[in-house]
mmCIF file of C-alpha atoms in Angstrom:
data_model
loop_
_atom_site.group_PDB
_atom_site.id
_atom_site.type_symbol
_atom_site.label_atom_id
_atom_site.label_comp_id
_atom_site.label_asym_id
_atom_site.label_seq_id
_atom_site.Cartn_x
_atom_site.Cartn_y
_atom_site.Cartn_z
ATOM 1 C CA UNK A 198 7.023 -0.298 -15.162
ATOM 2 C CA UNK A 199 5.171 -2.065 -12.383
ATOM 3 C CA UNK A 200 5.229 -5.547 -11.706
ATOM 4 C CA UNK A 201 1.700 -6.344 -11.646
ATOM 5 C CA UNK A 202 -0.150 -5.025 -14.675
ATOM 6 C CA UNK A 203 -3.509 -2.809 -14.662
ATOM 7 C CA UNK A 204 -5.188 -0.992 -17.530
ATOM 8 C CA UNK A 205 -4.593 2.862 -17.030
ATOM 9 C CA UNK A 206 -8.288 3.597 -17.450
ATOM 10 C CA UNK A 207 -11.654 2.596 -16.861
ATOM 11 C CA UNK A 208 -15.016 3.825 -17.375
ATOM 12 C CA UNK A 209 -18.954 3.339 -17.112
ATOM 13 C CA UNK A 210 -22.202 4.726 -17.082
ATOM 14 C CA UNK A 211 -23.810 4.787 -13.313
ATOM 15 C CA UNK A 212 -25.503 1.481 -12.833
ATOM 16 C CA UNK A 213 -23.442 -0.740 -14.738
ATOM 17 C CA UNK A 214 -20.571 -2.974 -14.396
ATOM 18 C CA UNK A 215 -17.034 -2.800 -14.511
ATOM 19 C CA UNK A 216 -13.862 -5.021 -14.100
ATOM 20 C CA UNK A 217 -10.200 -3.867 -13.678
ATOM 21 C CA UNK A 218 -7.723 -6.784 -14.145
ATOM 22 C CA UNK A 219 -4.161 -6.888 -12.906
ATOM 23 C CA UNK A 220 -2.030 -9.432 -14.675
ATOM 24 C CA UNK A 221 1.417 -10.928 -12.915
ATOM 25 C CA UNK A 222 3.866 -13.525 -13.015
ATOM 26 C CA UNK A 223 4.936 -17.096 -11.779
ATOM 27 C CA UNK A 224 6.989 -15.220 -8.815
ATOM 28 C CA UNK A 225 3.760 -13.699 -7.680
ATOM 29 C CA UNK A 226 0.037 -14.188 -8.229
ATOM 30 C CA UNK A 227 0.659 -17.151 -10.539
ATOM 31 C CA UNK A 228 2.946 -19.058 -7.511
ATOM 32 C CA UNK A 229 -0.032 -18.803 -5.280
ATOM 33 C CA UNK A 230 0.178 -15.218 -3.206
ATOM 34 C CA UNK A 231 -3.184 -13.598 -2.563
ATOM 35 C CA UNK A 232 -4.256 -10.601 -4.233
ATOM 36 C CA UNK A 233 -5.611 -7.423 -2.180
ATOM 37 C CA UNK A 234 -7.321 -4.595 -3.925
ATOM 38 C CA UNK A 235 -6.940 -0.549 -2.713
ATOM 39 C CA UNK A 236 -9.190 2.433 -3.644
ATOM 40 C CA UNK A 237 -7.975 5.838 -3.232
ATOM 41 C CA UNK A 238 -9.905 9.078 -3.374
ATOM 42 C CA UNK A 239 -8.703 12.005 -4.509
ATOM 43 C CA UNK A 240 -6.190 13.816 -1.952
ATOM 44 C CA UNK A 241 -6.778 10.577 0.933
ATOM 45 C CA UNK A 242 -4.549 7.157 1.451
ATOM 46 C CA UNK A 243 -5.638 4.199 -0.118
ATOM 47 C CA UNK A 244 -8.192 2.101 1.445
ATOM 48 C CA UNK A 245 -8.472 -1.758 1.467
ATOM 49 C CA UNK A 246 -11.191 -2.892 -0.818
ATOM 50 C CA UNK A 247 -10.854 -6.653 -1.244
ATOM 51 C CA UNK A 248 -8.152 -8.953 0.795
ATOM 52 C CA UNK A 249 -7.206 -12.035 0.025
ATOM 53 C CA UNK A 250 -8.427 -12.369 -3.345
ATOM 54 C CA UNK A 251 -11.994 -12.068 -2.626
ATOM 55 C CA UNK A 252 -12.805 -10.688 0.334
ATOM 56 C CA UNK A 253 -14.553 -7.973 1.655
ATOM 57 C CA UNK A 254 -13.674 -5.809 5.001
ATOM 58 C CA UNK A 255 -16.680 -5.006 7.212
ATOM 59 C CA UNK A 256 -18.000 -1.859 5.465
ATOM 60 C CA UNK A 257 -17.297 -2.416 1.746
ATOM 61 C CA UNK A 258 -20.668 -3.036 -0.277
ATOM 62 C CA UNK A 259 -20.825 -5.936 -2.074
ATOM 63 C CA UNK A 260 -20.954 -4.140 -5.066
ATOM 64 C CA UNK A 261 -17.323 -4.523 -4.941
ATOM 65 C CA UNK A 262 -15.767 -8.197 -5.603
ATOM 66 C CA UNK A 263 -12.722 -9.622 -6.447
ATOM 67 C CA UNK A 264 -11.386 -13.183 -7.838
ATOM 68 C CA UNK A 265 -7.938 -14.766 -9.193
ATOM 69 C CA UNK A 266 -7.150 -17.239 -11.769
ATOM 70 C CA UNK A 267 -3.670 -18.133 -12.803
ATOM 71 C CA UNK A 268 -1.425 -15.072 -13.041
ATOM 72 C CA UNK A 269 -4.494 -12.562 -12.841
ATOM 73 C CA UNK A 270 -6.776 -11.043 -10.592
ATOM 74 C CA UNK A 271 -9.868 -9.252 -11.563
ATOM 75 C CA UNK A 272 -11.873 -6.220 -9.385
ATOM 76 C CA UNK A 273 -15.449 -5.735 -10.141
ATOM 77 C CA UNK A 274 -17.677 -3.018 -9.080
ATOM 78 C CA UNK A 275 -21.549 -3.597 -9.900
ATOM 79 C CA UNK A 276 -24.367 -0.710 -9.834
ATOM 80 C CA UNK A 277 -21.667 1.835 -10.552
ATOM 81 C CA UNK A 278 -22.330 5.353 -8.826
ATOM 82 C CA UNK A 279 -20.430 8.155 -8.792
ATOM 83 C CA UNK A 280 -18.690 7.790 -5.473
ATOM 84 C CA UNK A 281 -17.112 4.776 -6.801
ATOM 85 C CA UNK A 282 -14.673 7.552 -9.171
ATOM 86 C CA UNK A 283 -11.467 7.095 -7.923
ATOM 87 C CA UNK A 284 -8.202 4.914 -8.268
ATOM 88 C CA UNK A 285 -7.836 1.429 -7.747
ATOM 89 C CA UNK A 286 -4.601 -0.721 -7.104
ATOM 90 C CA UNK A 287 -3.738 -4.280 -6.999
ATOM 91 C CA UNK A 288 -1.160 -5.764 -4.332
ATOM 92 C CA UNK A 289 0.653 -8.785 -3.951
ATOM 93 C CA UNK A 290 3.671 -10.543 -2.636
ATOM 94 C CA UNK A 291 6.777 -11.361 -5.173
ATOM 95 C CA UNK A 292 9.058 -14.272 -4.273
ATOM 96 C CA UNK A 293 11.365 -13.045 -6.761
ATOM 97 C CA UNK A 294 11.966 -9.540 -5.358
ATOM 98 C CA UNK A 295 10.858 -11.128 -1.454
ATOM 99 C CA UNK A 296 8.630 -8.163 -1.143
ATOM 100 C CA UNK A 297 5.060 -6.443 -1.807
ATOM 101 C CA UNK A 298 4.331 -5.297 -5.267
ATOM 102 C CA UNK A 299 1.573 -2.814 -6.829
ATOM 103 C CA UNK A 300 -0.216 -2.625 -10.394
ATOM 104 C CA UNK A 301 0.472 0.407 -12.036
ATOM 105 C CA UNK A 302 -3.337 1.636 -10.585
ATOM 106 C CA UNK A 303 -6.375 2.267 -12.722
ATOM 107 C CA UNK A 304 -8.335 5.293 -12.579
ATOM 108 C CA UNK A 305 -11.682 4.705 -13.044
ATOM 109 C CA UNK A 306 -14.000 7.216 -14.011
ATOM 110 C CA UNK A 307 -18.140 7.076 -14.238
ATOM 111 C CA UNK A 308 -19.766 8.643 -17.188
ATOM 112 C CA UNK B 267 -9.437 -0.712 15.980
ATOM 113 C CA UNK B 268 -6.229 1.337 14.799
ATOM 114 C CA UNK B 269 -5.116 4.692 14.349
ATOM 115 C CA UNK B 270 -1.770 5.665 12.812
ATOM 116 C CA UNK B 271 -0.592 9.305 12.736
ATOM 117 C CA UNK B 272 2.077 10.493 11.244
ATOM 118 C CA UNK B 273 4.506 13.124 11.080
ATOM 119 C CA UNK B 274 3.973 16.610 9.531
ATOM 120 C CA UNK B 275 5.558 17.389 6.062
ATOM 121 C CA UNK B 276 8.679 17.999 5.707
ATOM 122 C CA UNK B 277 10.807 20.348 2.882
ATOM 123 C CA UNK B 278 14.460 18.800 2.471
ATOM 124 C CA UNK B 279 17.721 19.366 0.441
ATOM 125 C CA UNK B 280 18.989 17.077 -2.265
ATOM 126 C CA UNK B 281 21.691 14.581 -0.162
ATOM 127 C CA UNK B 282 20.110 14.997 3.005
ATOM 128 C CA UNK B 283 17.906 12.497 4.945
ATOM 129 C CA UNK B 284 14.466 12.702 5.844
ATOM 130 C CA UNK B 285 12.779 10.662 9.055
ATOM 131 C CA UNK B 286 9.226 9.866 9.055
ATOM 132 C CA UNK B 287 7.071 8.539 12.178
ATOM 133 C CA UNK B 288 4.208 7.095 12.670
ATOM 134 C CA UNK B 289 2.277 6.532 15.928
ATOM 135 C CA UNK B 290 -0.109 3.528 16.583
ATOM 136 C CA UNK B 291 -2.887 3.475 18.744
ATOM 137 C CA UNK B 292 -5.664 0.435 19.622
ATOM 138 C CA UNK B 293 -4.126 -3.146 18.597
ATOM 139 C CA UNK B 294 -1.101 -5.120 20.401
ATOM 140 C CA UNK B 295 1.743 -2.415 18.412
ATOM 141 C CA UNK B 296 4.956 -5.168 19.046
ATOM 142 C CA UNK B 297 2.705 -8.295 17.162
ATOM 143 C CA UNK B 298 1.705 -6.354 14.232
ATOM 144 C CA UNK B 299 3.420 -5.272 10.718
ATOM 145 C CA UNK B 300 4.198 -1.925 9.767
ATOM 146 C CA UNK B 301 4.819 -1.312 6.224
ATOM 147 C CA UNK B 302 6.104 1.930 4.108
ATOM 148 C CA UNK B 303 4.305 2.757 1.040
ATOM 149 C CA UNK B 304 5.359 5.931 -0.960
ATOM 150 C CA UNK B 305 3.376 7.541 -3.910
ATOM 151 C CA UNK B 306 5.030 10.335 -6.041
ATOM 152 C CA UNK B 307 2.996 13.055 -7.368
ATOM 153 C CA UNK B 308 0.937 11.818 -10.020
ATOM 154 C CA UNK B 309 2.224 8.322 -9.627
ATOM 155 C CA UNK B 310 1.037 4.560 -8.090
ATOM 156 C CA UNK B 311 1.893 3.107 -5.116
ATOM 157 C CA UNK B 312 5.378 1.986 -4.466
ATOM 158 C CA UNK B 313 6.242 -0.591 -1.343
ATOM 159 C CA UNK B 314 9.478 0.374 0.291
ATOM 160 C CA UNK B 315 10.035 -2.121 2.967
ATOM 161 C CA UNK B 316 8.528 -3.078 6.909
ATOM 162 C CA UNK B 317 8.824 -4.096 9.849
ATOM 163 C CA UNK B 318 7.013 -6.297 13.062
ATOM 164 C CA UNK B 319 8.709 -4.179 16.152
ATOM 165 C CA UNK B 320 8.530 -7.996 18.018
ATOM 166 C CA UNK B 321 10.862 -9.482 15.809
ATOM 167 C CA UNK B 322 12.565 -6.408 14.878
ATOM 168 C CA UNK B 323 14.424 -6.990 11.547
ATOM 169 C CA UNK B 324 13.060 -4.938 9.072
ATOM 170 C CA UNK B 325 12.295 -6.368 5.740
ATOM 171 C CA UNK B 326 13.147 -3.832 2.448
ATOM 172 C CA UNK B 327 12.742 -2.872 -1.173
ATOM 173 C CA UNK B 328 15.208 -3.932 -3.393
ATOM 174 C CA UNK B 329 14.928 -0.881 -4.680
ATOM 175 C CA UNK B 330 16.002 0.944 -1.378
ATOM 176 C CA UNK B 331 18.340 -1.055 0.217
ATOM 177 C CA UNK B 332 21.276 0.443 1.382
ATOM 178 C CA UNK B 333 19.399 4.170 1.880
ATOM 179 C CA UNK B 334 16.532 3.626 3.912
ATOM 180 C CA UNK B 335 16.555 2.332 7.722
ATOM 181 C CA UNK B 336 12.937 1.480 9.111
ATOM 182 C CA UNK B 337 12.469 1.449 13.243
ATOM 183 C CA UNK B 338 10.129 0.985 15.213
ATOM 184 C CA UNK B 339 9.625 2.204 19.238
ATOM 185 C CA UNK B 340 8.069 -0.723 21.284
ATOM 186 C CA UNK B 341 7.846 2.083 24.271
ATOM 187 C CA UNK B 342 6.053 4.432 22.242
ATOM 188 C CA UNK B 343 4.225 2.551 19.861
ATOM 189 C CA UNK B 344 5.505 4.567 17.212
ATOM 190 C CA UNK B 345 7.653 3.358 13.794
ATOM 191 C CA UNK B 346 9.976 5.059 11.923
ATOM 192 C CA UNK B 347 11.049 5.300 8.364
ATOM 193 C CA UNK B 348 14.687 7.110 7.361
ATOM 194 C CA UNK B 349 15.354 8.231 3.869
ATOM 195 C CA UNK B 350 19.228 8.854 3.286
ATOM 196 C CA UNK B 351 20.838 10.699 0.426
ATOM 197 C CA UNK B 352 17.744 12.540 -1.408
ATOM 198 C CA UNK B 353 17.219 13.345 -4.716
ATOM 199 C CA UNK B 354 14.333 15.155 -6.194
ATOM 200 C CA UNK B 355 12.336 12.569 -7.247
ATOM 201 C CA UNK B 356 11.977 11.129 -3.828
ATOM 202 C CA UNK B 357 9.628 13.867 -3.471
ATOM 203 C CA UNK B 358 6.487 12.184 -2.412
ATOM 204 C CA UNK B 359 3.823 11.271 -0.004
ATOM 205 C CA UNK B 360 4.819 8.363 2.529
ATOM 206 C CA UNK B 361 2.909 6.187 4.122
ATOM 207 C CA UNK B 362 2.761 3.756 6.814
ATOM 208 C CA UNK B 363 0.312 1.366 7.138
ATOM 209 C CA UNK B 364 -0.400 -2.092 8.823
ATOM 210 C CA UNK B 365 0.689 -5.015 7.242
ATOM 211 C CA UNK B 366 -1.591 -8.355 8.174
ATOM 212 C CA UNK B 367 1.238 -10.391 7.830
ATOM 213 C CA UNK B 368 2.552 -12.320 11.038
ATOM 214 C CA UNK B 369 5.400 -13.495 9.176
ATOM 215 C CA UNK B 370 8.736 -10.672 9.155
ATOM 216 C CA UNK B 371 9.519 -11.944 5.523
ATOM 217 C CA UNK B 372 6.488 -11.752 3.972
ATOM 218 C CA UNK B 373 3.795 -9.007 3.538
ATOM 219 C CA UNK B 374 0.217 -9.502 3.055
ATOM 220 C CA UNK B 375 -2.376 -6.813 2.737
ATOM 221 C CA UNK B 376 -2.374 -3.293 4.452
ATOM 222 C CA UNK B 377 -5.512 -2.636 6.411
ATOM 223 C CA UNK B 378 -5.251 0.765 8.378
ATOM 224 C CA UNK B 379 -3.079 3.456 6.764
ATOM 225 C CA UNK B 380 -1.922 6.631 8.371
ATOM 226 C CA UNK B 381 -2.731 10.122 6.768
ATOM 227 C CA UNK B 382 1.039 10.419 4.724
ATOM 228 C CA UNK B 383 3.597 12.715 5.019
ATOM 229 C CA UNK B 384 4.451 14.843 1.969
ATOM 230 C CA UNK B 385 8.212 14.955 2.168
ATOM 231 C CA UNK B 386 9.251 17.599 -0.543
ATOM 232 C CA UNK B 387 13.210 17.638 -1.487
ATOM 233 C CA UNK B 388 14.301 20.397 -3.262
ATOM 234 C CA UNK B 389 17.331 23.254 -3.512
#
């Protein structure tokens, strides 16, 4: 059971829109701590997607954005292609444990 | 920019201890975070603890306290993780990464990530 919550599954046709949430707690996204986004290929580490809530590294197309309100954080992905088929995890800090926690992941596939 | 590598995989019994490294290259290696991320086959991403080799405390998992030890080697750039008494389902790929974080009791996000070790514990 992982501290931050994520659907298991997501899908879409190419060219539409998606959103993966990740729901915490009042020890984590809810008392404030930022909310940083991974996508991992098949077979490769993850790779930052969105820091900080809601932004982007050099590199990542703005297809890909992120937000936070209250205890949840949502990922969206716009113009959905079929590169974009991979798994995607939240991140954030936990006062509670004093350490980094993950969603569960969401695997996201494109029709 | 920076490059972690890590260690090659590694096949261990159940009870023994495994040591993972990773060496950083490009960046100031003693000012920067280095954080431990496992993922079991199949699984998510689990966070098992870090380290900033300036400060050098090391800041774990709940979850692993007491069984893992994470280094790091100013002279070398390179940081280590040590899992101690192994069981079968800490069969897994490990990773170290950098942690953004300037602070040694608080992680923030994880920007370059080494390749992973698959560390494989079995009789």
């Amino acid at each position: 059971q992982s501290v931050l919550t994520q659907p298991p599954s997501v899908s879409g046709a190419p060219g539409r829109r998606i959103t993966i949430s990740c729901t915490g707690s009042t020890s984590n996204i809810g008392a404030g701590y930022d909310v940083h986004w991974y996508q991992q290929l098949p077979g490769t580490a993850p790779k930052l997607l969105i820091y900080a809530n809601t932004n982007r590294p050099s590199g990542v197309p703005d297809r890909f954005s992120g937000s936070k309100s209250g205890t949840s954080a949502s990922l969206a992905i716009t113009g959905l292609q079929a590169e974009d088929e991979a798994d995607y995890y939240c991140q954030s800090y936990d006062s509670s444990l004093s350490g980094s926690v993950f969603g569960g992941g969401t695997k996201l596939t494109v029709l | 920019q920076v490059h972690l590598v890590q260690s090659g995989a590694e096949v261990k019994k159940p009870g023994s201890s495994v040591k993972v490294s990773c060496k950083a290259s490009g960046g100031t290696f003693r000012t920067y975070a280095i954080t431990w991320v496992r993922q079991a086959p199949g699984q998510g991403l689990e966070w098992m603890g870090g380290i900033i080799p300036m400060f050098g405390t090391p800041n774990y998992a709940q979850k692993f306290q007491g069984r893992v030890t994470i280094t790091a080697d100013e002279s070398t750039s390179t940081a280590y993780m040590e899992l101690s008494s192994l069981g079968s389902d800490d069969t897994a790929v490990y990773y170290c990464a950098r942690d953004n974080s300037g602070d040694p009791k608080q992680t923030y996000f994880f920007d370059y990530w080494g390749q992973g070790t698959l560390v494989t514990v079995s009789s």
